[in-house]
Short mmCIF file of C-alpha atoms and ligand atoms in Angstrom, two decimals:
data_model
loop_
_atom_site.label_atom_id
_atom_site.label_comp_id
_atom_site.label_asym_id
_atom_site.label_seq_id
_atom_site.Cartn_x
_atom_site.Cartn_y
_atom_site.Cartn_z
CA UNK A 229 199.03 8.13 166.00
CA UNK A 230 201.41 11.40 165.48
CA UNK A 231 200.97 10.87 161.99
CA UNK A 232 197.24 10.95 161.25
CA UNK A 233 197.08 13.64 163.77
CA UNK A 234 199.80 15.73 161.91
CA UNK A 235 197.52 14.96 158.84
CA UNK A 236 194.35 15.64 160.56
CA UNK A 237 195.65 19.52 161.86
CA UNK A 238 196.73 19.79 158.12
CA UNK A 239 193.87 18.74 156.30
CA UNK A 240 191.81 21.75 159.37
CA UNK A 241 194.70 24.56 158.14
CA UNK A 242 193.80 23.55 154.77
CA UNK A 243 190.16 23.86 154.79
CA UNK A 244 190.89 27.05 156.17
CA UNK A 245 192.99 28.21 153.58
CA UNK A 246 190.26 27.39 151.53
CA UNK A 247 187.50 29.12 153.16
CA UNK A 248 189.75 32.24 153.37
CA UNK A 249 190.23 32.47 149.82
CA UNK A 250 186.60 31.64 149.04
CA UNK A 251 185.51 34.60 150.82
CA UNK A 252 188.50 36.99 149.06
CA UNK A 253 186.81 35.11 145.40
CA UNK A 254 183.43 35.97 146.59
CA UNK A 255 184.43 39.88 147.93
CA UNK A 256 186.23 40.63 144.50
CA UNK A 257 183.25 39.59 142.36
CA UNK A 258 181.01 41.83 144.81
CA UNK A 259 183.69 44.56 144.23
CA UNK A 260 183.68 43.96 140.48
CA UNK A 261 179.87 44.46 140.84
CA UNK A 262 179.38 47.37 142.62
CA UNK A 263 182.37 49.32 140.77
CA UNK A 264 180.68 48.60 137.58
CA UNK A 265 176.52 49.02 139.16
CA UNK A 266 176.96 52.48 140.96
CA UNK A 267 177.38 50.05 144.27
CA UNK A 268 180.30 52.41 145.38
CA UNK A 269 179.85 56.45 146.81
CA UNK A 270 182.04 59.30 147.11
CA UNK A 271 181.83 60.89 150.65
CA UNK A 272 183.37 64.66 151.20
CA UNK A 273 184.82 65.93 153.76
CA UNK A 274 185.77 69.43 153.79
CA UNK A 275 189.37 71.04 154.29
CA UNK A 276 189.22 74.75 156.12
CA UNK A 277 191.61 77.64 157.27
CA UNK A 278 192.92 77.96 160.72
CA UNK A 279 189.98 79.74 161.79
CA UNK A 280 187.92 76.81 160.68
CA UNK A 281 185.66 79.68 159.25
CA UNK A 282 186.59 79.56 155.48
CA UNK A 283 186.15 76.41 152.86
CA UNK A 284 189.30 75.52 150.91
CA UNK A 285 188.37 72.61 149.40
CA UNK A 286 187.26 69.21 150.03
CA UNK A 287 188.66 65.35 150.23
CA UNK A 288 186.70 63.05 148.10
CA UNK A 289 186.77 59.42 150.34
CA UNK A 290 185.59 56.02 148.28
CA UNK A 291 182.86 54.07 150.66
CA UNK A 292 181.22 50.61 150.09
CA UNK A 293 178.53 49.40 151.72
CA UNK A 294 178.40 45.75 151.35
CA UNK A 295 175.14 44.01 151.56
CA UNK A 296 175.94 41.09 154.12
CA UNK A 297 179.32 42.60 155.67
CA UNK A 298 178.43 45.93 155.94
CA UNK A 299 180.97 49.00 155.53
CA UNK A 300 184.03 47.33 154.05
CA UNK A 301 186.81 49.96 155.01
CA UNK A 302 188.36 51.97 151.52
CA UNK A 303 191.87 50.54 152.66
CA UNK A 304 191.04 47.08 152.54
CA UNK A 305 189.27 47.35 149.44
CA UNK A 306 191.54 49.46 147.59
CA UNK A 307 194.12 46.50 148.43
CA UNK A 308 191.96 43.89 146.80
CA UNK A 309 191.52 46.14 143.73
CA UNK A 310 194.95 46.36 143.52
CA UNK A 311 195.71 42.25 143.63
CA UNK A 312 192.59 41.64 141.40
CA UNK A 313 193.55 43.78 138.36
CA UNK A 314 190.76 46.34 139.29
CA UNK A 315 192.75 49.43 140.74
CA UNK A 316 192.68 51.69 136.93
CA UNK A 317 188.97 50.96 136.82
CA UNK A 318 187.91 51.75 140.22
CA UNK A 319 190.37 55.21 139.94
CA UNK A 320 188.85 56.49 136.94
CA UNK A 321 185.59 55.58 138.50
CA UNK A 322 187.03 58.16 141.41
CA UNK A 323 188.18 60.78 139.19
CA UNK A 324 185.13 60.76 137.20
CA UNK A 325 182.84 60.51 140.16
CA UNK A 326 184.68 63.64 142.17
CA UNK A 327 185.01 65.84 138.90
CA UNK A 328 181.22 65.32 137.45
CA UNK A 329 180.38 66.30 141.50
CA UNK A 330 182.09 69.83 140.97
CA UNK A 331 180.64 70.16 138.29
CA UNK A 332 177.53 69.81 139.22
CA UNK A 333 178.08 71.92 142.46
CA UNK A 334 179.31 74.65 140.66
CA UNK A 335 176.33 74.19 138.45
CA UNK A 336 173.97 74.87 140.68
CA UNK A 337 176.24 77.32 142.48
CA UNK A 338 177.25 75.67 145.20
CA UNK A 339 180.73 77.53 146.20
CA UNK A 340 183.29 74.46 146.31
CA UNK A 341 186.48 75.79 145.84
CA UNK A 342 187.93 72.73 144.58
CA UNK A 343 188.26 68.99 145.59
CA UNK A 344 191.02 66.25 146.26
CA UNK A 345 191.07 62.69 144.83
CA UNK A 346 193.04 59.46 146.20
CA UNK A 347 195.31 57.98 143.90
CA UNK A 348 196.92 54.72 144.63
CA UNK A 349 200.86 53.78 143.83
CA UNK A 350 199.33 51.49 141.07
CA UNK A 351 197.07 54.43 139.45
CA UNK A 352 200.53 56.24 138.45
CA UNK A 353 201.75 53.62 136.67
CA UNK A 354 199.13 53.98 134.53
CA UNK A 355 200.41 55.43 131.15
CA UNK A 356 197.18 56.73 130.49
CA UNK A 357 196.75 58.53 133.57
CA UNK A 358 197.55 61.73 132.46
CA UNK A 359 195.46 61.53 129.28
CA UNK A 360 192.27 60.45 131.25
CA UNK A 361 192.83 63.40 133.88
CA UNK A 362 192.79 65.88 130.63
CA UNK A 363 190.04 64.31 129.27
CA UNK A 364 187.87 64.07 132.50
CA UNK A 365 188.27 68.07 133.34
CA UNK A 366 187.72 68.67 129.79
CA UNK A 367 184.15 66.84 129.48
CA UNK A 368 183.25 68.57 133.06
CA UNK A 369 184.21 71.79 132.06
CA UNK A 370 186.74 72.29 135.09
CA UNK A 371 190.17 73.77 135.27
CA UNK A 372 193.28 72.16 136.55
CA UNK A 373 193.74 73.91 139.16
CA UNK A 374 189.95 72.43 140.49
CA UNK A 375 191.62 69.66 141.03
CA UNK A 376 193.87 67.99 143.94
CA UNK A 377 195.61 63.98 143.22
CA UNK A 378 196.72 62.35 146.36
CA UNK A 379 199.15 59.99 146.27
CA UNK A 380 200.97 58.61 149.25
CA UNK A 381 204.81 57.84 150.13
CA UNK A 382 204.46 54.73 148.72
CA UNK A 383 204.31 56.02 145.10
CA UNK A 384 208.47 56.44 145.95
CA UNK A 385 208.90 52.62 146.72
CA UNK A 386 209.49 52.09 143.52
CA UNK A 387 209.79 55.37 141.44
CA UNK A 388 210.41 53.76 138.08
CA UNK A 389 210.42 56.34 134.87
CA UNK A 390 207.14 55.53 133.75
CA UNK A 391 205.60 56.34 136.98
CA UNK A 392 207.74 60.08 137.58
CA UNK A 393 207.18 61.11 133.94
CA UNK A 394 203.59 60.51 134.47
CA UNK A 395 203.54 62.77 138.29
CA UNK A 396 205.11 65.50 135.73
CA UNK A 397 202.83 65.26 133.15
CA UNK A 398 199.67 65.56 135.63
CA UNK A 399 201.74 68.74 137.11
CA UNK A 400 202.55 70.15 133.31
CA UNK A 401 198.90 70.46 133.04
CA UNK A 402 198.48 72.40 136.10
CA UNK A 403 196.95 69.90 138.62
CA UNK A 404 198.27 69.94 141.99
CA UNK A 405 199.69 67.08 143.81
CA UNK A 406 199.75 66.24 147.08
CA UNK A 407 201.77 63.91 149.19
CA UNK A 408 199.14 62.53 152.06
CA UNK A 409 200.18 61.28 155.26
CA UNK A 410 203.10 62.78 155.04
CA UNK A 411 205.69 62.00 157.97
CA UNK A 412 204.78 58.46 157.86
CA UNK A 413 206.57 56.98 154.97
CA UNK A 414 210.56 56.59 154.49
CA UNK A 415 213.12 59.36 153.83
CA UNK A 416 210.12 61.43 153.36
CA UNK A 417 212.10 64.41 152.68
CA UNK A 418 214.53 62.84 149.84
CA UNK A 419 211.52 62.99 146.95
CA UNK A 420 210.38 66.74 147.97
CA UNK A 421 212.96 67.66 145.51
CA UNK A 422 212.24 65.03 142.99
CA UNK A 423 208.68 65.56 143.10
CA UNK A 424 206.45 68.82 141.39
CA UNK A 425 204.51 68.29 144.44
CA UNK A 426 202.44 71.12 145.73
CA UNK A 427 200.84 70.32 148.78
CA UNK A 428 201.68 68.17 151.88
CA UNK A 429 199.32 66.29 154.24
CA UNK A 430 200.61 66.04 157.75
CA UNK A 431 199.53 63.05 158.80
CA UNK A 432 197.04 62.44 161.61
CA UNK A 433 199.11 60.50 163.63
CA UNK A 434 201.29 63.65 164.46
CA UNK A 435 198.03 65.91 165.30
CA UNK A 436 196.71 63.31 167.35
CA UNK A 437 199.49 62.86 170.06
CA UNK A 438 200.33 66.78 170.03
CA UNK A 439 198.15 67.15 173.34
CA UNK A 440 200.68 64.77 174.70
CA UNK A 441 204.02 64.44 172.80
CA UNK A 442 206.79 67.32 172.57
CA UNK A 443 208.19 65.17 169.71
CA UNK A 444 204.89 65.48 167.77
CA UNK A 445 205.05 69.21 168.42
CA UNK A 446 208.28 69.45 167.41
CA UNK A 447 207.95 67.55 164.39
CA UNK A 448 204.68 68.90 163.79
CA UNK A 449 206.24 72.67 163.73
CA UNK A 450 209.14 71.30 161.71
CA UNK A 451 206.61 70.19 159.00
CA UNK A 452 205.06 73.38 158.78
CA UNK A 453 208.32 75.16 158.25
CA UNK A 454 209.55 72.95 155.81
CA UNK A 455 206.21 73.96 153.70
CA UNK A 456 206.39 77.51 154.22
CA UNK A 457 210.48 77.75 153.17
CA UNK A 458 208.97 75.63 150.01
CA UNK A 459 205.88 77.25 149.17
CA UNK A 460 204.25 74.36 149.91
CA UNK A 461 200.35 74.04 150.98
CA UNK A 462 200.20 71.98 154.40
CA UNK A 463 196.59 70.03 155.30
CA UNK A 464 196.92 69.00 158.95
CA UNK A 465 194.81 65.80 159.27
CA UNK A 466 192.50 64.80 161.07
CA UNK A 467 192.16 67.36 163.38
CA UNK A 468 189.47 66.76 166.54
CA UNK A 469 189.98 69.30 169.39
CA UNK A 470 190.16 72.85 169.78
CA UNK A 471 193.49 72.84 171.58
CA UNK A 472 194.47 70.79 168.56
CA UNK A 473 192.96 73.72 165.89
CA UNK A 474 194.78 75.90 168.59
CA UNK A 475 198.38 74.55 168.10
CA UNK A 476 198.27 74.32 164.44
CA UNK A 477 196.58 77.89 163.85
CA UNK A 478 199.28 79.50 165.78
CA UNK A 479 202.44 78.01 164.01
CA UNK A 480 200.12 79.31 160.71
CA UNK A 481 199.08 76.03 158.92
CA UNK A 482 197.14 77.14 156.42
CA UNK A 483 194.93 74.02 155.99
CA UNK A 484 192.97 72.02 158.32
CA UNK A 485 190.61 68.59 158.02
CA UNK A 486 188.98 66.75 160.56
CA UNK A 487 185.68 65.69 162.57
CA UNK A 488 186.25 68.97 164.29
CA UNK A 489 184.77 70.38 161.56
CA UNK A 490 182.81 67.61 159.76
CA UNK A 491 183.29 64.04 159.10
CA UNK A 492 183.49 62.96 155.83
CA UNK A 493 179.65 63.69 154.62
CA UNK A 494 177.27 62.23 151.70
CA UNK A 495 177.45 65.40 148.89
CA UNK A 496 173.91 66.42 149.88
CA UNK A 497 174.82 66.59 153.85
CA UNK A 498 177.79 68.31 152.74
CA UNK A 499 175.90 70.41 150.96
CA UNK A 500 174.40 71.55 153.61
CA UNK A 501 177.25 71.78 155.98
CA UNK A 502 178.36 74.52 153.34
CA UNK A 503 175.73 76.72 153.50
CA UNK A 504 175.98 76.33 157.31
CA UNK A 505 179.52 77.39 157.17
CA UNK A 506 178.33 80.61 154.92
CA UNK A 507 175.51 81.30 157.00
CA UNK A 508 177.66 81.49 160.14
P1 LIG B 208 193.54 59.28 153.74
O1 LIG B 208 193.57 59.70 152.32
O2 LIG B 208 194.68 59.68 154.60
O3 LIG B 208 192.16 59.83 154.29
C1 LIG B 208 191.95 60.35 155.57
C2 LIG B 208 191.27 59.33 156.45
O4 LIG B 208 191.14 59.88 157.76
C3 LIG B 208 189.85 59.00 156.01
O5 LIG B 208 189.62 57.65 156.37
C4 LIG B 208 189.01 59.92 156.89
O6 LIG B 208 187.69 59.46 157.06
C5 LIG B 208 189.79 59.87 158.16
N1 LIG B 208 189.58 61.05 159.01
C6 LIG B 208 189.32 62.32 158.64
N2 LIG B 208 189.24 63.13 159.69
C7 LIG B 208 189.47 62.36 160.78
C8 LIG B 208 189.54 62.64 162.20
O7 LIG B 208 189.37 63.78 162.66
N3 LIG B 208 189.80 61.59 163.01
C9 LIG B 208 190.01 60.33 162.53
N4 LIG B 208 190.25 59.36 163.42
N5 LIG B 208 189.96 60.04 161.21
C10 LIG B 208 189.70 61.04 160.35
P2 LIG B 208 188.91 56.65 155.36
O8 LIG B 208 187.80 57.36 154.64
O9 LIG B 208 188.59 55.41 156.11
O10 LIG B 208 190.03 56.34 154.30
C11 LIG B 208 191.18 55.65 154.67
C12 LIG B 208 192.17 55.63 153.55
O11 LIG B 208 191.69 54.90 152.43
C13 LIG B 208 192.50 57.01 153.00
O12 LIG B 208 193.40 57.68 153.85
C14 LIG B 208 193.08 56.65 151.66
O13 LIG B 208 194.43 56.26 151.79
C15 LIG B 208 192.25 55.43 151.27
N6 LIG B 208 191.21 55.86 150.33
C16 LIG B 208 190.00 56.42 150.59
N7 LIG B 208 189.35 56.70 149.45
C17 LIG B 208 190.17 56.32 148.44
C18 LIG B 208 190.07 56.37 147.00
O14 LIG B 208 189.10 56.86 146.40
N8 LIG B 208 191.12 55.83 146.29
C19 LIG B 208 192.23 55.31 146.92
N9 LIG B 208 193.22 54.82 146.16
N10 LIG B 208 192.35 55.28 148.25
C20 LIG B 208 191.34 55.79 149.00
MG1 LIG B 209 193.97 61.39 151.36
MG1 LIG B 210 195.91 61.10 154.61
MG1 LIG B 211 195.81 58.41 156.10
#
């Protein structure tokens, strides 16, 4: 009757439930694994001028190729790092990766004129942040000014003390900071004052609809201003077209990323792509 049926769907939801967080179990432990057995690669995608003629740095993007599922995308498993306790592990892992990279490139003088890491919210509240970041340019012999920490909007959903003393400690030591996607998150513009940020990353949602959109335009132009009147560095992402390159070049953003110019590239294609570039 109603009842076994009723008991019957619930018993199906369950075993669902169940499968569901099987598979999350069984994708942390892979995680776990390939953070700690060089499982995980830095790809790097390079950041021009306006001209899309000159280097100015590059984006350092986590990838993980999972043996069964394939490419597991950095957002979703940047999530489960975060619920599973393994988000300070896998960003030092980042750091350390992207700085020992330069290093290297420079090394072997490969002209890289510096390079940007992803942070997540959960990275600054890391008390020891600050101290590993020191540490990491010290052993690699770089400067601060090599190096680039993204963070997103989200870092502001909950700015507790411990999280904005550590944003001005990283700054103190003359890293830069950058807020990505910028546009997307809430009352973007309340923490430009709060934060010692140096950089802004117009977010690719704008550049994509500004063939189409006189908002995005506007917006897009209003964005630029609002870096130039605070001597801030704007990255327009995820540029694609020429008319796109066109637009931004014109109302002078300094900074420009997308597969217009590259895609975000193993270090020894991107290697390449540099000498390409110089070559030109
Ligand atoms: P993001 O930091 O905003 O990175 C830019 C994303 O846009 C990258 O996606 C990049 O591959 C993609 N992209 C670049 N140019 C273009 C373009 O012209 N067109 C389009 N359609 N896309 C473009 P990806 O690599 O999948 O990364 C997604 C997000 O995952 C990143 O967004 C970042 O929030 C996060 N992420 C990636 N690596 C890390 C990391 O090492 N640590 C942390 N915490 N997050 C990371
Ligand atoms: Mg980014
Ligand atoms: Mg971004
Ligand atoms: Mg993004």
């Amino acid at each position: 009757g109603d009842r076994s049926g009723q008991r019957s769907s619930f018993r199906f939801f369950s075993a669902e439930m169940n499968r569901a967080a099987e598979e999350r179990a069984m994708l942390e432990a892979d995680l776990k694994l390939a953070l700690r057995h060089n499982g995980l690669a830095l790809h790097y995608q390079p950041q021009v001028d306006a001209a899309g003629q000159k280097l100015l740095g590059l984006e350092a993007l986590l990838r993980w190729q999972h043996a069964s599922l394939g490419a597991v995308p950095p957002t979703r498993f940047v999530a489960l790092a975060e619920e599973c306790g393994l988000i300070d592990e896998l960003g030092l892992w980042v750091l350390g990766q992207a700085c020992g990279q330069l290093a290297d490139w420079r090394r072997r003088g490969v002209p890289i004129p510096g390079i940007a890491v992803n942070l997540s919210a959960s990275n600054f509240q890391n008390a020891e942040l600050p101290a590993h970041v020191a540490r990491l340019l010290q052993q690699h012999g770089l400067a601060p000014r090599d190096l680039t920490l993204e963070m997103t909007e989200s870092v502001m959903l909950a700015p507790d003390p411990a999280v904005l003393a550590g944003i001005h400690a990283i700054h103190a030591q003359g890293v830069h900071l950058s807020m990505d996607d910028f546009g997307t998150g809430y009352s973007s513009l309340s923490y430009l004052h709060r934060l010692p940020i140096s950089e802004l990353k117009l977010d690719r949602s704008f550049v994509q609809d500004l063939a189409h959109s006189e908002t995005a335009r506007a917006l897009t132009t209003s964005v630029l201003r609002i870096g130039e009147s605070l001597a801030l560095n704007v990255v327009a992402e995820g540029v694609e077209t020429e008319a796109q390159r066109r637009f931004l070049a014109e109302r002078g953003c300094p900074a420009l990323q997308g597969y217009l110019f590259a895609r975000p590239l193993p270090a020894a294609d991107l290697e390449n792509w540099v000498f390409e570039l110089s070559s030109r």
